[in-house]
PDB file of C-alpha atoms in Angstrom:
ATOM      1  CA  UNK Y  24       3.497  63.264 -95.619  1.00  0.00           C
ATOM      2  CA  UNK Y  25       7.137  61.766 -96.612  1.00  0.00           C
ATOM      3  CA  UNK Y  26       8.876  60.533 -92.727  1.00  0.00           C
ATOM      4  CA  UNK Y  27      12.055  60.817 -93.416  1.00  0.00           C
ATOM      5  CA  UNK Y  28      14.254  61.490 -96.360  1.00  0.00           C
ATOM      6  CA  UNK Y  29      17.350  59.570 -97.362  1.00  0.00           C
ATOM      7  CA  UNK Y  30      20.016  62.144 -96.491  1.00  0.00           C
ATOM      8  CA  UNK Y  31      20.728  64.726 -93.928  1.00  0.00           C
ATOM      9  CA  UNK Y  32      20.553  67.816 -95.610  1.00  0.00           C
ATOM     10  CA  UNK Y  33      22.178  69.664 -93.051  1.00  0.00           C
ATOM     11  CA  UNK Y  34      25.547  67.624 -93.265  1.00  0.00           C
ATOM     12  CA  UNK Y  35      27.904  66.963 -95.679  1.00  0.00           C
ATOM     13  CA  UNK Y  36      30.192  64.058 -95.888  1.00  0.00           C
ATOM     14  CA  UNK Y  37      33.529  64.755 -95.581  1.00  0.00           C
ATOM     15  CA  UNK Y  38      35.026  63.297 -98.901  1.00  0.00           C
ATOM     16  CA  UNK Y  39      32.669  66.132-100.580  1.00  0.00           C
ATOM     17  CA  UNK Y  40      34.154  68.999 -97.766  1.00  0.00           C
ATOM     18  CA  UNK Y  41      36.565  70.408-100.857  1.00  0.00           C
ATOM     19  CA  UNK Y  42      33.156  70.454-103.173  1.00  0.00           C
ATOM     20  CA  UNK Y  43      31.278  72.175-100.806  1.00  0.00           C
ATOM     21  CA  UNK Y  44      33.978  75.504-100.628  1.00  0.00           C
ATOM     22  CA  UNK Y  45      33.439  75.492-104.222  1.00  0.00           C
ATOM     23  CA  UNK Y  46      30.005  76.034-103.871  1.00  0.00           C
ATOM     24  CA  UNK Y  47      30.113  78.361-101.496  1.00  0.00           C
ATOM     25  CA  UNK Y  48      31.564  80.767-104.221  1.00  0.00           C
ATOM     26  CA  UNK Y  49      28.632  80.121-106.322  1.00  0.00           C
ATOM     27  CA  UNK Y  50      25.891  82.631-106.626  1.00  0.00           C
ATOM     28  CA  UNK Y  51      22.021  81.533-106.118  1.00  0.00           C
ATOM     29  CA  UNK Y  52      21.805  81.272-109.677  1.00  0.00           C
ATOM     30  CA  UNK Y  53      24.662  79.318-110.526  1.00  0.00           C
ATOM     31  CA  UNK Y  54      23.562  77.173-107.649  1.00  0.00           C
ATOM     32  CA  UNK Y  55      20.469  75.921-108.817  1.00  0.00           C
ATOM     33  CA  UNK Y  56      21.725  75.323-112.501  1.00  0.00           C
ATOM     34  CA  UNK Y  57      24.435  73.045-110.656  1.00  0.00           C
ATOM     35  CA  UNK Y  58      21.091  71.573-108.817  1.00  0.00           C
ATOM     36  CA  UNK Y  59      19.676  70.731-112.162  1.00  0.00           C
ATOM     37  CA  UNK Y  60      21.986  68.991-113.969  1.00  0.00           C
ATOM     38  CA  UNK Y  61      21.455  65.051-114.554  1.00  0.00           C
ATOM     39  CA  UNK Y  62      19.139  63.096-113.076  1.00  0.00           C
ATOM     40  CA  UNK Y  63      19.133  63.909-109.242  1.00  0.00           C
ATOM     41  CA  UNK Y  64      20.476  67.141-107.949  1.00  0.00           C
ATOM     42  CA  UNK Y  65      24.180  67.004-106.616  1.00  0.00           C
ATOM     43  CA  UNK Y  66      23.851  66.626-102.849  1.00  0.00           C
ATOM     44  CA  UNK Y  67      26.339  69.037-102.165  1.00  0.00           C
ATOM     45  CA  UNK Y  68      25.358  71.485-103.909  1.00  0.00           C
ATOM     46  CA  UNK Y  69      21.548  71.356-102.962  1.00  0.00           C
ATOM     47  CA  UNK Y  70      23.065  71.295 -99.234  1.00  0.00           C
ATOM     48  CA  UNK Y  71      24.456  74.531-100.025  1.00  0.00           C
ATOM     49  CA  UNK Y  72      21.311  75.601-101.159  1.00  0.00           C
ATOM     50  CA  UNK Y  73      18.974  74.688 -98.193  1.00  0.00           C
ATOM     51  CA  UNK Y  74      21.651  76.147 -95.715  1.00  0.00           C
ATOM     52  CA  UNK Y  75      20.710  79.402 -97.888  1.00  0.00           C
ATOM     53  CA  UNK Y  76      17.094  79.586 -98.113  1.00  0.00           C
ATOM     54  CA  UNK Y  77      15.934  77.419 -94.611  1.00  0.00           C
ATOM     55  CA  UNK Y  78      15.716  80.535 -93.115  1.00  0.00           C
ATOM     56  CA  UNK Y  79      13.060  81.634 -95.658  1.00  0.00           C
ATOM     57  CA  UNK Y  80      11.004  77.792 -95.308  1.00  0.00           C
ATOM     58  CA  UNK Y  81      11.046  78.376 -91.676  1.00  0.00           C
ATOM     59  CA  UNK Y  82       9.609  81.860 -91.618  1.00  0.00           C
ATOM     60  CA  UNK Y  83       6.885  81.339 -93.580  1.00  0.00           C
ATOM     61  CA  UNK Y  84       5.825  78.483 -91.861  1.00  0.00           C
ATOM     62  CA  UNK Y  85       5.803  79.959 -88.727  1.00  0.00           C
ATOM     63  CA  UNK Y  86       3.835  82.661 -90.072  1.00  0.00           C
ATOM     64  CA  UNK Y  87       1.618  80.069 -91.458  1.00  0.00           C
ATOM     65  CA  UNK Y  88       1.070  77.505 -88.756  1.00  0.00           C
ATOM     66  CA  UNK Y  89       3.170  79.168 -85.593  1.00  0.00           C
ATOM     67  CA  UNK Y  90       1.662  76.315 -82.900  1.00  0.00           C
ATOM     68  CA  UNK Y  91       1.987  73.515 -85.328  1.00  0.00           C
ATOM     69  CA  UNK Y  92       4.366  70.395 -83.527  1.00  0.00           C
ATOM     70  CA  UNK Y  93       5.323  69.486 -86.586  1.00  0.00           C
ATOM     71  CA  UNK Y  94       6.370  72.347 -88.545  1.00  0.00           C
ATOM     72  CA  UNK Y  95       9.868  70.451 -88.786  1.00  0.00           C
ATOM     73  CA  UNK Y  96       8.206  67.866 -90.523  1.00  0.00           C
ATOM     74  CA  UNK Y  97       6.293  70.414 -93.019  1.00  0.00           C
ATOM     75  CA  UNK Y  98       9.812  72.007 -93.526  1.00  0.00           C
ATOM     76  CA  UNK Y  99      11.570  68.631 -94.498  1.00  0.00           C
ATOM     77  CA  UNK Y 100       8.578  67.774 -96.856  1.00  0.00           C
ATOM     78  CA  UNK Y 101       8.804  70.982 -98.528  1.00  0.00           C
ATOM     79  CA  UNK Y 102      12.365  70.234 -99.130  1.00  0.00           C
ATOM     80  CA  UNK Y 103      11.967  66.525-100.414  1.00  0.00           C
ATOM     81  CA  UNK Y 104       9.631  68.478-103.106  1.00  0.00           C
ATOM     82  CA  UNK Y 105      11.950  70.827-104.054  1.00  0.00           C
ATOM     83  CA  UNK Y 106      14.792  67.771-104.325  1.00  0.00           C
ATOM     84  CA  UNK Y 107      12.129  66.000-106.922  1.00  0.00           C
ATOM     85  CA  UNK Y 108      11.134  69.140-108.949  1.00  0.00           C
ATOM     86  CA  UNK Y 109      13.847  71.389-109.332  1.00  0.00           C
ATOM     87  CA  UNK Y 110      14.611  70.425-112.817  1.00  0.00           C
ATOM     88  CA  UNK Y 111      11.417  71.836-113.807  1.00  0.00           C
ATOM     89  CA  UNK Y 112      12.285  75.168-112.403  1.00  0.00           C
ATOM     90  CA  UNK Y 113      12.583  76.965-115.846  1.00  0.00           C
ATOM     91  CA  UNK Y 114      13.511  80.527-114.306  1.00  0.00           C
ATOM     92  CA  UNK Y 115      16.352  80.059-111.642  1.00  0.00           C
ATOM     93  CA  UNK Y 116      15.580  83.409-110.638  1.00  0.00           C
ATOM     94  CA  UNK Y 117      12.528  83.119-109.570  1.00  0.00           C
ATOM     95  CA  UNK Y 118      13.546  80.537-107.182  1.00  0.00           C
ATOM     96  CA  UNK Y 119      12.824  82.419-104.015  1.00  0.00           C
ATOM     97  CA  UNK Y 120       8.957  82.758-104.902  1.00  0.00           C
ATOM     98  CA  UNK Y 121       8.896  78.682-106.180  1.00  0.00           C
ATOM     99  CA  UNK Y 122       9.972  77.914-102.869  1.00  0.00           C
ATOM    100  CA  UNK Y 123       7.683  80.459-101.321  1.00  0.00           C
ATOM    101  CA  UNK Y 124       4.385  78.437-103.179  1.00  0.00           C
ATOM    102  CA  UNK Y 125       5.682  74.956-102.257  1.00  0.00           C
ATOM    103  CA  UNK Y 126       5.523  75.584 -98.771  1.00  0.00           C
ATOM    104  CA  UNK Y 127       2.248  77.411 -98.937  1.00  0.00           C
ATOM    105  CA  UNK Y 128       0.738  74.597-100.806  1.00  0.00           C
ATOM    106  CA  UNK Y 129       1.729  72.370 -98.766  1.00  0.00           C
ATOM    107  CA  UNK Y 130       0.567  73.953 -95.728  1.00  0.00           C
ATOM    108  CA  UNK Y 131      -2.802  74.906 -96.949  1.00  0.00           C
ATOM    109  CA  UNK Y 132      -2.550  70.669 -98.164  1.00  0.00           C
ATOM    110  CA  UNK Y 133      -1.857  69.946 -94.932  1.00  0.00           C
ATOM    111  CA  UNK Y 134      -4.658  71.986 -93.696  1.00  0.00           C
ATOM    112  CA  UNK Y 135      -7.532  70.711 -95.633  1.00  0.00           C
ATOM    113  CA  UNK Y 136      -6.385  66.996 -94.384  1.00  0.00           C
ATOM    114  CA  UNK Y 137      -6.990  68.219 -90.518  1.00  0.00           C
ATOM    115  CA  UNK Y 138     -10.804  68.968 -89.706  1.00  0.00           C
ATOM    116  CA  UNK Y 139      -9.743  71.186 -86.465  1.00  0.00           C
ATOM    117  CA  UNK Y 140      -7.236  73.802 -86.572  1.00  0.00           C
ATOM    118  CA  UNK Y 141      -7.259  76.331 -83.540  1.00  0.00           C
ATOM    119  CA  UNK Y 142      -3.507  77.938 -84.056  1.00  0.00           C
ATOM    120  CA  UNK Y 143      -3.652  81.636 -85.661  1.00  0.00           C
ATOM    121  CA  UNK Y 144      -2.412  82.850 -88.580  1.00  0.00           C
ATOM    122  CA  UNK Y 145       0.039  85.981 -87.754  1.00  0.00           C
ATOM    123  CA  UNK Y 146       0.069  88.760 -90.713  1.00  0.00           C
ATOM    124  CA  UNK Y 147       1.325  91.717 -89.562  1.00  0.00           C
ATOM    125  CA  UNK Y 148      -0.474  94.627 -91.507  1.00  0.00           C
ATOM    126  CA  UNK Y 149      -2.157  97.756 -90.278  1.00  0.00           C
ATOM    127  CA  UNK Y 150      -6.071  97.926 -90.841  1.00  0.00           C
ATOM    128  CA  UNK Y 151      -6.066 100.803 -92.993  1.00  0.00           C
ATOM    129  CA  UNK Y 152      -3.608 102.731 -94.976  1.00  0.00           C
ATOM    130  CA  UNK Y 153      -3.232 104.018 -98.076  1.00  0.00           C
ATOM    131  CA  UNK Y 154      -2.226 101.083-100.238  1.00  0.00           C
ATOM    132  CA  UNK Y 155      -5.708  99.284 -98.806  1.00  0.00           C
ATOM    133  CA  UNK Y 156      -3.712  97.056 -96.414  1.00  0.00           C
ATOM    134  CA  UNK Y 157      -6.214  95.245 -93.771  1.00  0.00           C
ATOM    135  CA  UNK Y 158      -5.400  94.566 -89.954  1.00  0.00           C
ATOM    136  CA  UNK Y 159      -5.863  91.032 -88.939  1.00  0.00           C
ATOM    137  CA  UNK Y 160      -5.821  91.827 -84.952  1.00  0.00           C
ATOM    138  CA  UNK Y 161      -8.428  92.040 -83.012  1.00  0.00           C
ATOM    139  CA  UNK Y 162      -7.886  94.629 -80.729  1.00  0.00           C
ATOM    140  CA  UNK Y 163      -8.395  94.192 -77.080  1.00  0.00           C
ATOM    141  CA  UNK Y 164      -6.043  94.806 -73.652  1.00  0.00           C
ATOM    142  CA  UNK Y 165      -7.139  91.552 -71.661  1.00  0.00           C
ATOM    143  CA  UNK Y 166      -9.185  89.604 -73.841  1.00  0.00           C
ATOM    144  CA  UNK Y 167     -11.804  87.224 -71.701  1.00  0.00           C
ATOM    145  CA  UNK Y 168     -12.993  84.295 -72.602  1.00  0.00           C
ATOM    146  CA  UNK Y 169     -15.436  85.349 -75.225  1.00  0.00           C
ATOM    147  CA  UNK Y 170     -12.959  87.475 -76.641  1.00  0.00           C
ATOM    148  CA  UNK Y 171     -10.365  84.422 -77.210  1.00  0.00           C
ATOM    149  CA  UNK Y 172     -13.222  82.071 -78.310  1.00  0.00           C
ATOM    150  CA  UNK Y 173     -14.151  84.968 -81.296  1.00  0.00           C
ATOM    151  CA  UNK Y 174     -10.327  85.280 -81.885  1.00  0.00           C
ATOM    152  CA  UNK Y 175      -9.541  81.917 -82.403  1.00  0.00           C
ATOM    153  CA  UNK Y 176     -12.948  81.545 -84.791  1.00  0.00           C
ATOM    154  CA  UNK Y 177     -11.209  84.431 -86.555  1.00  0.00           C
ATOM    155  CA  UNK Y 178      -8.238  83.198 -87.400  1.00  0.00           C
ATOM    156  CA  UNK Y 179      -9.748  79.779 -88.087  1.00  0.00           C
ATOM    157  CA  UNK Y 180     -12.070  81.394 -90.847  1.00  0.00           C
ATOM    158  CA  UNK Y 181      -9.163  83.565 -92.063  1.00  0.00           C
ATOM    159  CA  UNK Y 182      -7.067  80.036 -92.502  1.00  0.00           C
ATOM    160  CA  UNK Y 183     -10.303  79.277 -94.187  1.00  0.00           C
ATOM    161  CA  UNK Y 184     -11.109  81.796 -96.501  1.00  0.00           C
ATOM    162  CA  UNK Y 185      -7.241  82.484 -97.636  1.00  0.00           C
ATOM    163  CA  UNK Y 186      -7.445  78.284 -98.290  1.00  0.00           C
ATOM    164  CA  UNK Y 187     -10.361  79.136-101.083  1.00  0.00           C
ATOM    165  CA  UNK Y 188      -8.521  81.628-102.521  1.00  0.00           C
ATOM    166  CA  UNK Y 189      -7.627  80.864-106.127  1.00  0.00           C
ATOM    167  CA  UNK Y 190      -3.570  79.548-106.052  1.00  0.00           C
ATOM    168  CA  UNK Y 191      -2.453  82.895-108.174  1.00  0.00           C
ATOM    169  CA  UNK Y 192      -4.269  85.234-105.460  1.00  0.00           C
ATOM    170  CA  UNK Y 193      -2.861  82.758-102.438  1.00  0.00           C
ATOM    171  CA  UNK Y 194       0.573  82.654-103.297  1.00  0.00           C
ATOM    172  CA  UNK Y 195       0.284  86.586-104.225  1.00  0.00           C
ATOM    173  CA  UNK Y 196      -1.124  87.888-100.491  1.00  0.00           C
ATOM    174  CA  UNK Y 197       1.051  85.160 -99.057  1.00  0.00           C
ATOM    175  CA  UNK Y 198       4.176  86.657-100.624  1.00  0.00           C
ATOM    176  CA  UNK Y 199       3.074  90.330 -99.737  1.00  0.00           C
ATOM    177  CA  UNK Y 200       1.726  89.811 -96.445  1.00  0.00           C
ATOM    178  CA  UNK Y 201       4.051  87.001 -95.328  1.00  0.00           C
ATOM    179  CA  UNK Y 202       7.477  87.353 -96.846  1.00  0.00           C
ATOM    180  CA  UNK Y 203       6.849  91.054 -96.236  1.00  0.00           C
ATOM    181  CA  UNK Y 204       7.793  91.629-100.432  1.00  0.00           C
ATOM    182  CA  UNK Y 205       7.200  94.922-102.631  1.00  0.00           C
ATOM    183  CA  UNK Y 206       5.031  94.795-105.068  1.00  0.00           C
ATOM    184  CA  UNK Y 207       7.874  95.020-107.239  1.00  0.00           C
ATOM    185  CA  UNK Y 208       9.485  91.983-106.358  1.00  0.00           C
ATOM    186  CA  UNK Y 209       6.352  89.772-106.698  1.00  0.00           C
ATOM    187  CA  UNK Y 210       5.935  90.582-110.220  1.00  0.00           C
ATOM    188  CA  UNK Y 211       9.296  89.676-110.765  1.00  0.00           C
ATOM    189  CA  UNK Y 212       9.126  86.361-109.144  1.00  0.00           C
ATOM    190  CA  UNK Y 213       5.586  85.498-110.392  1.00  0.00           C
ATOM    191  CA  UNK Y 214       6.450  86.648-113.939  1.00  0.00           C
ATOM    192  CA  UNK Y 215       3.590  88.856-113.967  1.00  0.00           C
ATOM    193  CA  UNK Y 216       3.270  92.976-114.384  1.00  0.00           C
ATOM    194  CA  UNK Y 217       3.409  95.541-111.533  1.00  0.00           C
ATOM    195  CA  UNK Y 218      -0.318  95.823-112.685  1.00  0.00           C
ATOM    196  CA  UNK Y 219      -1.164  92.076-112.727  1.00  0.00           C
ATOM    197  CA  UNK Y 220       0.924  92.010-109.130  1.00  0.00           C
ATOM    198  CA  UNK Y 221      -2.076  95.260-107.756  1.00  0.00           C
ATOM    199  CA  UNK Y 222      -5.088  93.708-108.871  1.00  0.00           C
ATOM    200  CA  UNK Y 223      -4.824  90.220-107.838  1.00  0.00           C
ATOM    201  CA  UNK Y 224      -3.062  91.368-103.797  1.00  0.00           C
ATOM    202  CA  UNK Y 225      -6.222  93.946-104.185  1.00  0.00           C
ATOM    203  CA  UNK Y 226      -8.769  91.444-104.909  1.00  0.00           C
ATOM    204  CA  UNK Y 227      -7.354  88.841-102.412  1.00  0.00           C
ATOM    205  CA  UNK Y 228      -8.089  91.307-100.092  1.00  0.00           C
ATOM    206  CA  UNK Y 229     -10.975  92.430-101.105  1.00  0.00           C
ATOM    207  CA  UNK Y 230     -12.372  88.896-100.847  1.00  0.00           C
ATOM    208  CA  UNK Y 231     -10.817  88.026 -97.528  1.00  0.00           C
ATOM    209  CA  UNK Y 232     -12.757  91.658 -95.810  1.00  0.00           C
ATOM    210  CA  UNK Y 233     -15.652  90.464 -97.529  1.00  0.00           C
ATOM    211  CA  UNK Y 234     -16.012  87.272 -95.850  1.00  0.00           C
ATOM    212  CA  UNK Y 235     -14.349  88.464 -92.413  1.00  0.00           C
ATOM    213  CA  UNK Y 236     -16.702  91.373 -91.828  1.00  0.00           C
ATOM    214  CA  UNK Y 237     -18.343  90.523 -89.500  1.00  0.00           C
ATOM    215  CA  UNK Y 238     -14.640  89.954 -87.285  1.00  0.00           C
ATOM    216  CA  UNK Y 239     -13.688  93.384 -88.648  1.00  0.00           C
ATOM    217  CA  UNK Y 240     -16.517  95.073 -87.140  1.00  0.00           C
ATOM    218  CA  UNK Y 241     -16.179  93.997 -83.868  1.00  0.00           C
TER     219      UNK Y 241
END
């Protein structure tokens, strides 16, 4: 992973401050077509745009690795990628759910590279209800032990088995169960039909209860 990156992103120099109200007026859109143009994007304007959508790289890694030290770092690297790449964003709109997948990736990159991962996973969804949504919590009032050892083997084979997922049902469940999005929304953002969007969160899940039964029946 990148240490450090060549500018703070959070700052702005002052020569630039009468820039920077400019962008402000921008809309998202407008923002990252400013982002692409020439070589590099203009610092002030991709400033603008990490003060708008941190919030959204620091949710879902929290959601993703919530006891990870260095979830500053994975936050920084997720932003050097977006710096390199976003002239090959084609679809400005669809901006929110690019950024989404880069910081998935490069958890689930980061993941693979480390053997030993006890932090859980938090996805907030009820076990069962109509749509076929699946509980991830293990119920229990004190848990002992035993019941924390079987938790934490839970969530480390739910890291696991949502790591083997192919990328177009990852970043799908991901965007449903961790950015919280309607159906809707996802097929907007991943270009796909309200159909397409169904299936794949459906068979994501379907795949993820079929290799955590044996934690769902306890």
């Amino acid at each position: 992973m990148s240490q450090s990156i060549t500018v703070s992103w959070s700052t702005v120099d002052a020569r630039c401050s009468e820039a920077s109200v400019q962008v402000d007026k921008l809309s998202n859109h407008d923002l990252i077509l400013r982002c692409q143009v020439g070589l590099r994007p203009d610092r002030v304007a991709f400033a603008e745009l990490l003060r708008r959508y941190q919030t959204q790289v620091d949710r879902v890694l929290y959601h993703l690795a919530p006891d990870w030290s260095d979830r500053a770092d994975l936050a920084q690297e997720v932003w050097i990628r977006v710096y390199r790449n976003i002239n090959r964003l084609q679809e400005p709109s669809k901006f929110r759910g690019w950024l989404s997948r880069i910081a998935t990736n490069l958890f689930y990159d980061e993941l693979r590279k480390r053997k030993r991962v006890v932090s859980p996973l938090s996805l907030d969804a009820p076990r069962s209800v109509d749509d076929g949504e699946m509980d991830w919590e293990i119920a229990g009032d004190t848990p002992g032990p035993e019941e924390e050892l079987t938790t934490r083997e839970f969530y480390e084979q739910l890291r696991e088995a949502i790591a083997d997922l192919p990328e177009v049902f990852r970043t799908t469940i991901v965007l449903r169960e961790i950015e919280g999005m309607a159906y809707e929304e996802i097929a907007e953002i991943t270009g796909v039909s309200l159909g397409t969007v169904k299936s794949r969160i459906a068979r994501a899940r379907s795949r993820l209860q079929t290799q955590l039964q044996t934690y769902l029946d306890a």
